[in-house]
Coordinates of C-alpha atoms in Angstrom, one line a residue:
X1 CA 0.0 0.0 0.0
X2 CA 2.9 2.4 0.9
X3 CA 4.7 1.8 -2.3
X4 CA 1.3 2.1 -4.5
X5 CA 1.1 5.8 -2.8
X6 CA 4.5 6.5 -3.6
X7 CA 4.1 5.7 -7.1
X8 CA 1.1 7.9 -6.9
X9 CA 3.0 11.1 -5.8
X10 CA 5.7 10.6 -8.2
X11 CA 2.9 10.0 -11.0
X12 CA 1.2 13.3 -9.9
X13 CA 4.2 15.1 -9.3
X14 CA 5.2 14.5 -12.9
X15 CA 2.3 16.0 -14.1
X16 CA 2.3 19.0 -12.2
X17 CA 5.5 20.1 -13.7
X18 CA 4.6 19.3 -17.0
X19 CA 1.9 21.7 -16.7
X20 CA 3.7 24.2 -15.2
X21 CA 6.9 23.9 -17.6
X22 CA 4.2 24.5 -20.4
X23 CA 2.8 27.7 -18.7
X24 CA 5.9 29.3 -17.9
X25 CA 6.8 28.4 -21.6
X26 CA 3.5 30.5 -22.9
X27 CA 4.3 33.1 -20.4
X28 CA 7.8 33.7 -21.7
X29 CA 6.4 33.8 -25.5
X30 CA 3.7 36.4 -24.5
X31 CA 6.6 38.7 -23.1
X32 CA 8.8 37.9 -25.8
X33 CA 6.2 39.0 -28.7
X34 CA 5.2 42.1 -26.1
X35 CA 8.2 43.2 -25.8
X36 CA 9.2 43.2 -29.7
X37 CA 6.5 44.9 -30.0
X38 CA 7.5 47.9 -27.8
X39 CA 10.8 48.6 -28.7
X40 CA 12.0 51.0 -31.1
X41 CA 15.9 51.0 -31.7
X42 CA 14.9 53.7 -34.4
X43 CA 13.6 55.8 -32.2
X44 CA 15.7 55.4 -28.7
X45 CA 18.1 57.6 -27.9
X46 CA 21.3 56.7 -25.8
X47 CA 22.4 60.4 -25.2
X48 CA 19.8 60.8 -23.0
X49 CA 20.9 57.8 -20.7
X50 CA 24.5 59.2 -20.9
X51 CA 23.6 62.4 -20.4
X52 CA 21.3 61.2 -16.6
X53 CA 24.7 59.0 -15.7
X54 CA 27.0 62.0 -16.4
X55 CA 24.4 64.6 -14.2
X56 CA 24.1 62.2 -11.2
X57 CA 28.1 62.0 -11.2
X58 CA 28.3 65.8 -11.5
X59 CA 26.2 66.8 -9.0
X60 CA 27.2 63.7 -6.2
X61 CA 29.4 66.2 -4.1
X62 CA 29.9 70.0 -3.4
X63 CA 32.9 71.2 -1.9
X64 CA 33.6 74.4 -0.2
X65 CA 36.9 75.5 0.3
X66 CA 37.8 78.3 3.1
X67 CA 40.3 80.5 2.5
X68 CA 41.5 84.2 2.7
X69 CA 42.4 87.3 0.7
X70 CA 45.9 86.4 1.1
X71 CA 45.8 83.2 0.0
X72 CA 43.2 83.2 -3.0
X73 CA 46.1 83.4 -5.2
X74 CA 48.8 81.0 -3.5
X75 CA 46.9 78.2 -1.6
X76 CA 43.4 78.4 -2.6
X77 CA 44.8 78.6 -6.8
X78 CA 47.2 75.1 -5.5
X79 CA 44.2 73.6 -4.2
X80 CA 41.6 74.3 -7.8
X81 CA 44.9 73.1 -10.1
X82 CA 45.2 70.0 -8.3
X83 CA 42.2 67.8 -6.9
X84 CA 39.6 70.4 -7.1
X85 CA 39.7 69.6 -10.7
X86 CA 38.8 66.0 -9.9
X87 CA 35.9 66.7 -7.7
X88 CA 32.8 64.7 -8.6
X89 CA 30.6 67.4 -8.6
X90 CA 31.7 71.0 -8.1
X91 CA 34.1 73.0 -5.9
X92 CA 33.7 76.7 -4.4
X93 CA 35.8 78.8 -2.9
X94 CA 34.9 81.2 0.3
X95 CA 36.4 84.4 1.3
X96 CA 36.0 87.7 3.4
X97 CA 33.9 90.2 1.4
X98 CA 37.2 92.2 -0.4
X99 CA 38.9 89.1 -1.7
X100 CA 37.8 88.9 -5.7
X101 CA 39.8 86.4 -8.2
X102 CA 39.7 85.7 -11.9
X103 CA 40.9 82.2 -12.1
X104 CA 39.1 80.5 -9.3
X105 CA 35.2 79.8 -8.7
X106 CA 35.6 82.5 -5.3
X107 CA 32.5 83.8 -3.5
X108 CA 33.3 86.6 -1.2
X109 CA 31.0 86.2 1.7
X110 CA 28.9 89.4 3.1
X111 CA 29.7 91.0 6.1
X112 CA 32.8 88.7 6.8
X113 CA 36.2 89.1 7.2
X114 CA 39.6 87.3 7.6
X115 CA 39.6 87.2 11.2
X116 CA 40.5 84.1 13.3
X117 CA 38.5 82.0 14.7
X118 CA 36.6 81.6 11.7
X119 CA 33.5 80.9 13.0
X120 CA 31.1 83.3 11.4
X121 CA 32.9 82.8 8.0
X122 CA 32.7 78.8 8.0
X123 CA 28.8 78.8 8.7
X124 CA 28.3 81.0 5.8
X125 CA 29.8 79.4 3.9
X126 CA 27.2 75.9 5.0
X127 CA 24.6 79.0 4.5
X128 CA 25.7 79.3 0.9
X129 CA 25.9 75.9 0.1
X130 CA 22.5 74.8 1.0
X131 CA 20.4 78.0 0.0
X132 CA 21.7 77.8 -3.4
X133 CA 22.5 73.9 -4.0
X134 CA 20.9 71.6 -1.2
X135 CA 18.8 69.8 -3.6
X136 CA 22.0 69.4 -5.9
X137 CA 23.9 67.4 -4.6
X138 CA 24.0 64.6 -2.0
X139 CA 27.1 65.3 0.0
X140 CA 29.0 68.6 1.2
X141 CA 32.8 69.0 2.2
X142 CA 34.0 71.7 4.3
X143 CA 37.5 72.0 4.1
X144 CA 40.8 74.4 4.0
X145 CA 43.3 75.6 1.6
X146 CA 45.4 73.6 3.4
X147 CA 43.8 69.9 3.0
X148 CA 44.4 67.8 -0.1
X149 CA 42.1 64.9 -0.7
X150 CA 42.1 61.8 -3.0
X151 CA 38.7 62.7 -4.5
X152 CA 38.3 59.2 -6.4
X153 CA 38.2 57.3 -2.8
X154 CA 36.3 60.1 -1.3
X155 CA 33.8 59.2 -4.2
X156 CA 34.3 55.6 -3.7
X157 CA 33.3 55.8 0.4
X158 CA 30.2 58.2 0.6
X159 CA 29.2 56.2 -2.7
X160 CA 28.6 53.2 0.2
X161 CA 27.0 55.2 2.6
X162 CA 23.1 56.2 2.5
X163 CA 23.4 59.5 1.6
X164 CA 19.6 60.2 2.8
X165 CA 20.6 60.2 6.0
X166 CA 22.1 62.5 8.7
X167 CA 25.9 61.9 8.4
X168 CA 28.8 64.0 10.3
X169 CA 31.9 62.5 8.5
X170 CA 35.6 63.1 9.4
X171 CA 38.4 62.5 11.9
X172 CA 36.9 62.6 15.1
X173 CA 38.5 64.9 18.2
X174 CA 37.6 65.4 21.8
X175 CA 40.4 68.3 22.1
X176 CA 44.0 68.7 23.6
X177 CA 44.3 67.7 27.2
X178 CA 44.8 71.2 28.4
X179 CA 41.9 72.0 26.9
X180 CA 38.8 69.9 27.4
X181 CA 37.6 71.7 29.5
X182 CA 37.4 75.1 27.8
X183 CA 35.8 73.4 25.1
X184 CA 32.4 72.0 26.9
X185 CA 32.7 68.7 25.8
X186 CA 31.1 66.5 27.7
X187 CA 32.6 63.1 28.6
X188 CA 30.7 60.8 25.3
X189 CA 31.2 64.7 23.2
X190 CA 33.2 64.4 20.5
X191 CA 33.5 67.1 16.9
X192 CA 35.1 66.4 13.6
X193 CA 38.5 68.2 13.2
X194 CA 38.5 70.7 10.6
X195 CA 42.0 70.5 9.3
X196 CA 41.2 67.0 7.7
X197 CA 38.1 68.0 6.3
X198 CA 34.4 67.6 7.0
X199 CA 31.8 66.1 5.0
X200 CA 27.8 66.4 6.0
X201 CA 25.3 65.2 4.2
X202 CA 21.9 66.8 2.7
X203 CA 20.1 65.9 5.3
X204 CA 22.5 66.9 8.2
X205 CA 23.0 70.4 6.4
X206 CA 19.3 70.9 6.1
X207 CA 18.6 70.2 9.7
X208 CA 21.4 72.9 10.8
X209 CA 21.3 75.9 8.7
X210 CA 18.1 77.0 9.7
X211 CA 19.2 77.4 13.5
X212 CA 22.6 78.4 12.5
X213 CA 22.1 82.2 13.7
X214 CA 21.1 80.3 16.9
X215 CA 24.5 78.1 17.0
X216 CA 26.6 81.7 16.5
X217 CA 24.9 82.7 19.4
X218 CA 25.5 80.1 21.8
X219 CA 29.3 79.9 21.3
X220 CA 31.4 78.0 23.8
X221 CA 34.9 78.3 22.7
X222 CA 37.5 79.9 19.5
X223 CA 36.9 76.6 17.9
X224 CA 35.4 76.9 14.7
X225 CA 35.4 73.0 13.9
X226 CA 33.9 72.3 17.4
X227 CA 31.1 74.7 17.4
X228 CA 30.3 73.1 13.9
X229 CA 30.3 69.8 15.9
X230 CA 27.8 71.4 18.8
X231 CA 26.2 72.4 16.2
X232 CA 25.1 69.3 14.4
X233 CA 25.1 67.5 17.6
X234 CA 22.3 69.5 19.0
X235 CA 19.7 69.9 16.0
X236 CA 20.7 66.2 14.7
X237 CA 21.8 64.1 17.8
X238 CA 24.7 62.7 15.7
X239 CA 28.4 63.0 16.6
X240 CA 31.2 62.5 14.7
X241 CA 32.1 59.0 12.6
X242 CA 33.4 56.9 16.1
X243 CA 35.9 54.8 14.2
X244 CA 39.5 54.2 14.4
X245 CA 39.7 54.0 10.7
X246 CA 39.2 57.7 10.4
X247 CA 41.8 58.8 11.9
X248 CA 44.3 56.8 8.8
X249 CA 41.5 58.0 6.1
X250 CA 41.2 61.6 7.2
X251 CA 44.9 62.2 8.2
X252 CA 46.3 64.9 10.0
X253 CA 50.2 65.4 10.1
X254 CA 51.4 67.1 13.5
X255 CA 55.0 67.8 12.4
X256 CA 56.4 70.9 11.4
X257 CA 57.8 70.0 8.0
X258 CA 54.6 67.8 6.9
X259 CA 54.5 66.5 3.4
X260 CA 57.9 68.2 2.5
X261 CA 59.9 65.3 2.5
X262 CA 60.0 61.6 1.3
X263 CA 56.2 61.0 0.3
X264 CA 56.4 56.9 -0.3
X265 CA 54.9 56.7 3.1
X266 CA 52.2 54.4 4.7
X267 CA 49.9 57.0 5.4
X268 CA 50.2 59.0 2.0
X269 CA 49.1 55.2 1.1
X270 CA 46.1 55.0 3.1
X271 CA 44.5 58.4 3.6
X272 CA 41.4 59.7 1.5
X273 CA 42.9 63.7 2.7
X274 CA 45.7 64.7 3.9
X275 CA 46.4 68.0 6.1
X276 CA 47.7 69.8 6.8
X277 CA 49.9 71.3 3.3
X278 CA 51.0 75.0 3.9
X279 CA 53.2 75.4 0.8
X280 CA 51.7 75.4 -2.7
X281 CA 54.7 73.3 -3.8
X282 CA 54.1 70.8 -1.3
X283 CA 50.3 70.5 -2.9
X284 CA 51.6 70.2 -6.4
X285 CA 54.6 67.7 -5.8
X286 CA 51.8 65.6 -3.5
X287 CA 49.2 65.5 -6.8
X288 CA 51.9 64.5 -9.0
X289 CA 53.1 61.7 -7.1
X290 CA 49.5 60.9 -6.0
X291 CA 48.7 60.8 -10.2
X292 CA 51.9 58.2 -10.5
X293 CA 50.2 56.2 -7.8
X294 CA 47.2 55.9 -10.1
X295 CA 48.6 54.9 -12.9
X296 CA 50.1 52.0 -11.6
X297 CA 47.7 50.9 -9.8
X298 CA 45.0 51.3 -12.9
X299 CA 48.3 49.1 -15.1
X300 CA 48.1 46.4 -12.2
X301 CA 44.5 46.1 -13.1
X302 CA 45.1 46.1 -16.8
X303 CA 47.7 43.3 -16.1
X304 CA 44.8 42.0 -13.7
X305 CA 42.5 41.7 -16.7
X306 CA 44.9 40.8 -19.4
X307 CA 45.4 37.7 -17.1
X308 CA 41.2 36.7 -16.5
X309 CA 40.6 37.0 -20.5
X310 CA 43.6 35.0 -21.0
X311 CA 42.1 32.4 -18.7
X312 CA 38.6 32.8 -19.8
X313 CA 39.2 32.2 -23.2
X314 CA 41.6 29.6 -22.5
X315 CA 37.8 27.1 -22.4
X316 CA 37.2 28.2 -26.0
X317 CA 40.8 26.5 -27.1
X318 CA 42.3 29.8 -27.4
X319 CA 45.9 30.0 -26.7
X320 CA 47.4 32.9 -25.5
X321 CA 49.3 33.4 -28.8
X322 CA 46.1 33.6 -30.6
X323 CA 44.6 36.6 -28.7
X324 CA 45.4 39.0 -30.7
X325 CA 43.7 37.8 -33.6
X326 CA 40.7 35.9 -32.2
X327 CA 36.7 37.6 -32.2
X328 CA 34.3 37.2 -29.6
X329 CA 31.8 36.4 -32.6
X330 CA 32.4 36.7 -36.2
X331 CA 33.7 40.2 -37.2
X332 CA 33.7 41.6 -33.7
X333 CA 37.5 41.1 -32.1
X334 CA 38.5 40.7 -28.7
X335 CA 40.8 43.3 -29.2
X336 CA 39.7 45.7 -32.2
X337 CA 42.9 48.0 -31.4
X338 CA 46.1 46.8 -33.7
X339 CA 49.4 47.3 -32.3
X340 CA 50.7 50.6 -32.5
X341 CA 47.4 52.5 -32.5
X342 CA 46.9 54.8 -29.6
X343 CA 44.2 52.9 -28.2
X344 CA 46.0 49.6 -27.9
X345 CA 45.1 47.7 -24.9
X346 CA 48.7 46.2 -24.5
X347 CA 50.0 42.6 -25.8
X348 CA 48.0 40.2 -24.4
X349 CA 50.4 37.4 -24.7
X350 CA 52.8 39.5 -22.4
X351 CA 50.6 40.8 -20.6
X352 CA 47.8 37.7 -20.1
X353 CA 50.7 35.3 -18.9
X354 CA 50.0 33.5 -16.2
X355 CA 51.8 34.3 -12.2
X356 CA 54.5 31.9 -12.5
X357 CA 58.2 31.3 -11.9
X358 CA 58.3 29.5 -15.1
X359 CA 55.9 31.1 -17.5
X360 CA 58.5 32.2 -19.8
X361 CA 60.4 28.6 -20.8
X362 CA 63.6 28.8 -22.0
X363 CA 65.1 27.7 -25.0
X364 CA 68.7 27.4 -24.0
X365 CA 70.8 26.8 -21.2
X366 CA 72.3 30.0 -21.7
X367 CA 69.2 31.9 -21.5
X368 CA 68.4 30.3 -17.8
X369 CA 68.4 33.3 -15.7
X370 CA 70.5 33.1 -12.3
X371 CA 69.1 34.5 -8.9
X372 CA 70.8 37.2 -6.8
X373 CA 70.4 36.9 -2.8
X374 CA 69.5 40.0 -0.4
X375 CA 70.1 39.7 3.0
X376 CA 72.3 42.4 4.7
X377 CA 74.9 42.9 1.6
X378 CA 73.6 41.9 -2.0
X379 CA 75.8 38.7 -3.6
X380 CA 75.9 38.5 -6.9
X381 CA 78.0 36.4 -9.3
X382 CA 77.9 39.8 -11.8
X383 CA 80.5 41.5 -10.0
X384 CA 84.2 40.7 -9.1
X385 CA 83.0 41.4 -5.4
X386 CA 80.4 39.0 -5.1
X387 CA 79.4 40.7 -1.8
X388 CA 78.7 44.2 -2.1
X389 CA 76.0 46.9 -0.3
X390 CA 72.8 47.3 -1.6
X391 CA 72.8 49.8 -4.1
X392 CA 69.7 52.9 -2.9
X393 CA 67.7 52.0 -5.7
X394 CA 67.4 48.6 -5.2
X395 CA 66.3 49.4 -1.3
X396 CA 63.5 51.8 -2.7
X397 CA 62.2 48.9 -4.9
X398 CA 62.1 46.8 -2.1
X399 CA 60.1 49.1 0.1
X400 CA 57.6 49.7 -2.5
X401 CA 56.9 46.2 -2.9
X402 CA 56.7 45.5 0.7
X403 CA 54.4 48.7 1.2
X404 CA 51.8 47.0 -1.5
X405 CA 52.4 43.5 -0.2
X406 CA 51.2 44.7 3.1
X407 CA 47.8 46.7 2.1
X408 CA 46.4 43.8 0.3
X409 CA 47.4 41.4 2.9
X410 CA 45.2 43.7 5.1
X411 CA 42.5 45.5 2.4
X412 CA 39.9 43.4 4.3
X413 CA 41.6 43.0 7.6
X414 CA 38.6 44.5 9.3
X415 CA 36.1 42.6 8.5
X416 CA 38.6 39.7 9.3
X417 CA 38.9 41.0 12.5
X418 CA 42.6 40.7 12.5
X419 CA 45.8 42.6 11.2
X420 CA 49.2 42.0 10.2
X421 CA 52.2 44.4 10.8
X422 CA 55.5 43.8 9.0
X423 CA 59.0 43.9 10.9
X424 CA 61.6 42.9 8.9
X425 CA 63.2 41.6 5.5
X426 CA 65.5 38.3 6.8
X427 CA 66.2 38.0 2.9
X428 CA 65.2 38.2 -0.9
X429 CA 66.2 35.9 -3.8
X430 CA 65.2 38.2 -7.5
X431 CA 66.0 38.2 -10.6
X432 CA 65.4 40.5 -13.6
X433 CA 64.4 39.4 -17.4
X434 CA 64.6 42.4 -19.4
X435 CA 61.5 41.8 -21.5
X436 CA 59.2 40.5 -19.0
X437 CA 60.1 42.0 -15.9
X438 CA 61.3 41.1 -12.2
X439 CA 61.0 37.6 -10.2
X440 CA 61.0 37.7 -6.2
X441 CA 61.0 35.3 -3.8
X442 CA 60.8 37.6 -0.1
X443 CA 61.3 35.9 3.5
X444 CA 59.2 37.9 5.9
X445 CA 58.9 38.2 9.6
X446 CA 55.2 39.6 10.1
X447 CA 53.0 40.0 13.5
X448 CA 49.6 38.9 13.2
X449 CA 47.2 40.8 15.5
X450 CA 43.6 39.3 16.2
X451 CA 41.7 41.7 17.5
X452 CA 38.1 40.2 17.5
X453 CA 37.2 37.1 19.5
X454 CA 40.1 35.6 21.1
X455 CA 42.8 38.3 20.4
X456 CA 46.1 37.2 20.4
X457 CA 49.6 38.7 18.6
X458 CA 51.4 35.9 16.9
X459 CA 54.8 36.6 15.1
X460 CA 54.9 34.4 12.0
X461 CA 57.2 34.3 8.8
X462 CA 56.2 34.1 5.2
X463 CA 57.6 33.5 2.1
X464 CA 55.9 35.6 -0.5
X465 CA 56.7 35.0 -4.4
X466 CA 56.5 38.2 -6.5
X467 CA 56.1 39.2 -10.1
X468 CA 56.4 42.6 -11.5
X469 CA 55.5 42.5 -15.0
X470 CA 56.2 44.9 -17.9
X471 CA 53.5 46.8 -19.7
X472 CA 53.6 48.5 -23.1
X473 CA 55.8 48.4 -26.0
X474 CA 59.2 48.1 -26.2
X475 CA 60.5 50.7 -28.9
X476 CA 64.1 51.2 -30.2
X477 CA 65.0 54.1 -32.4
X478 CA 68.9 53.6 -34.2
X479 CA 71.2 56.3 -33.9
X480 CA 74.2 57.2 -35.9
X481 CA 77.1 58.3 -34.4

């Protein structure tokens, strides 16, 4: 009897998906003949789509950028030739009523002068901003002449926060011991610094302008970026962003000499801005070595990509080899650019090769490349010494490739709840092929932190294999001497 009623489920289960496999069959016709029937390709045009994804990218962020009449032509003009170029939206400068300018976007503010603290001056400036573009844009920067800031991951973090609701973004401060008290702060009180820059959003800026007159009454202390922070705190009941992170994205250098020197730091790494930058050289050198920081990291993901079509097409019996030349379908190539033309993509062959020690086979025994050791002196068979000191460039190299070892070991240490420091180099084994690049093989001694759970500090040691590949063309031009 059991098995009869089994058979009788399966039987009626069999012909319930039948049925529904033929109505979900129908269902997909009838959208398939409604849908022909309402496009128009004729008719459709993709400007306006472009045009709506440019807009919304425009108008994501406002910045306004404090300054003074004696500065509109030093700092404030380093700051608009730099990043304020880059903004994703649009940038503004505020001054005291005199100062006027021909080569920056400058409104002088009524009834205000250059005069420290600048209370009065950055609240009209939040004044400005929202009477004229509060339904604009979504987010609003207050900052100096003095901050730079990496506006592609400034984009990149408010673009992953709700921007519809109240946000009080920056480094957060509670004051200088000697003076906590002066500023009112109460024990759980904190403000955002101003140096590093201040971002609201729509909502927090609507909610405080209207009692700003109110806020310039009620003032507690010479603190411009802490009355801003009373401010918000009372007609929002939001603080500051609490998070340690802040303090490495929203950087603030104490020293004296502060972005003068060597700039391959950990912290020019990390941080979304930088303050504070008193020179206008300073802010120059600091974009151009911040632009060479792009580019390679925009060729690693070139390289990156080269290497996932190489594998992907690698299931269609494609050899690397073959790239060049092969189409996705017929007439329509994987790589329309030929070699030579501006827009080519790079040689995929090269550039598509697989991480490997051996990707590049050798034909000859003479070809076989040998390995130079690094520990404290360099030893190398090249030289009559085969034990010499390591040559300044070759200790640079090394520190860059640490530097980038070390942020993607920890890019998602947070929500890995754990982080690991590096100590020391015991030793390196590389070697360099002129038309494919570096090999290095790199002994570590790291500290692994757990913070989360059972925390611990472990010190461990790694061996890490590198490859620095080559991009572009190799081009040689003969010369007659």
């Amino acid at each position: 009897m059991a098995r009869k009623r089994k058979i009788l489920k399966l039987f009626i289960g069999v012909i319930i998906g039948l049925i529904s496999t033929s109505l979900f069959k129908q269902n997909g016709e009838t959208r398939k003949n409604v849908s022909s029937c309402v496009a128009n390709y004729d008719v459709y045009d993709s400007g306006e789509y472009i045009q709506s994804v440019i807009n919304d990218t425009n108008e994501f962020l406002l910045a306004g950028v404090m300054t003074a009449k004696k500065y509109v032509n030093t700092r404030a003009k380093a700051v608009y030739e730099t990043w304020g170029k880059n903004v994703p939206g649009k940038i503004l400068f505020f001054s005291s009523e005199e100062s006027r300018s021909n080569e920056l976007p400058l409104i002088p503010l009524s009834g205000i002068d250059d005069n420290y603290p600048p209370q009065r001056k950055s609240f009209a400036m939040l004044k400005y901003m929202h009477d004229n573009y509060i339904d604009k844009y979504e987010w609003f920067l207050r900052a100096d002449d003095d901050l730079y800031v990496r506006t592609d991951r400034l984009e990149e973090l408010l673009r992953s926060v709700d921007s519809n609701k109240p946000w009080f973004i920056g480094q957060a401060g509670r004051g200088k011991p000697h003076e906590i008290r002066s500023l009112a702060l109460k024990r759980n009180e904190n403000y955002c610094m101003g140096g590093p820059g201040i971002i609201l959003s729509r909502d927090t800026l609507k909610r405080i302008v209207p009692n700003i007159e109110e806020c310039l009454r009620n003032l507690y202390s010479n603190h411009e970026d802490v009355e801003l922070g009373r401010c918000v705190r009372k007609f929002t009941g939001i603080s500051c962003t609490w998070a340690y992170e802040m303090q490495v994205i929203f950087y603030h250098n104490q020293s004296t000499d502060a972005f003068s020197g060597n700039l391959k730091q950990k912290y020019i790494h990390s941080a979304i801005t930088m303050h504070p930058i008193k020179e206008p050289q300073n802010m120059y050198r600091l974009h151009d070595y911040v632009k060479g920081q792009t580019i390679q990291e925009k060729q690693q993901e070139s390289v990156t990509l080269h290497r996932d079509i190489s594998s992907s097409m690698a299931y269609f019996n494609i050899e690397p080899s073959q790239l060049q030349a092969a189409e996705l379908i017929e007439d329509f190539p994987l790589y329309p650019e030929p070699p030579g033309s501006l827009n080519f993509l790079g040689d995929p062959e090269l550039l598509g090769a697989p991480v490997s020690l051996t990707r590049f086979p050798y034909k000859a025994i003479q070809d076989v490349l040998d390995w130079e050791l690094i520990s404290k002196s360099l030893y190398s068979f090249k030289d009559f010494n085969p034990k010499r000191r390591i040559g300044s460039s070759i200790k640079e190299g090394l520190t860059d490739i640490v530097r980038e070892i070390m942020e993607v070991t920890n890019s998602n240490s947070k929500q890995r709840g754990r982080v690991i420091d590096f100590k020391e180099l015991l030793y390196v084994y590389w070697r360099l092929d002129s038309l494919h690049g570096a090999d290095l093989i790199l002994d570590m001694s790291l500290l692994y932190k757990k913070y989360t759970g059972n925390k611990m500090t472990v010190p461990v040691r790694r061996h890490v294999y590198v490859q620095q590949t080559f991009t572009g063309e190799l081009s040689f031009s003969p010369k007659i001497y």
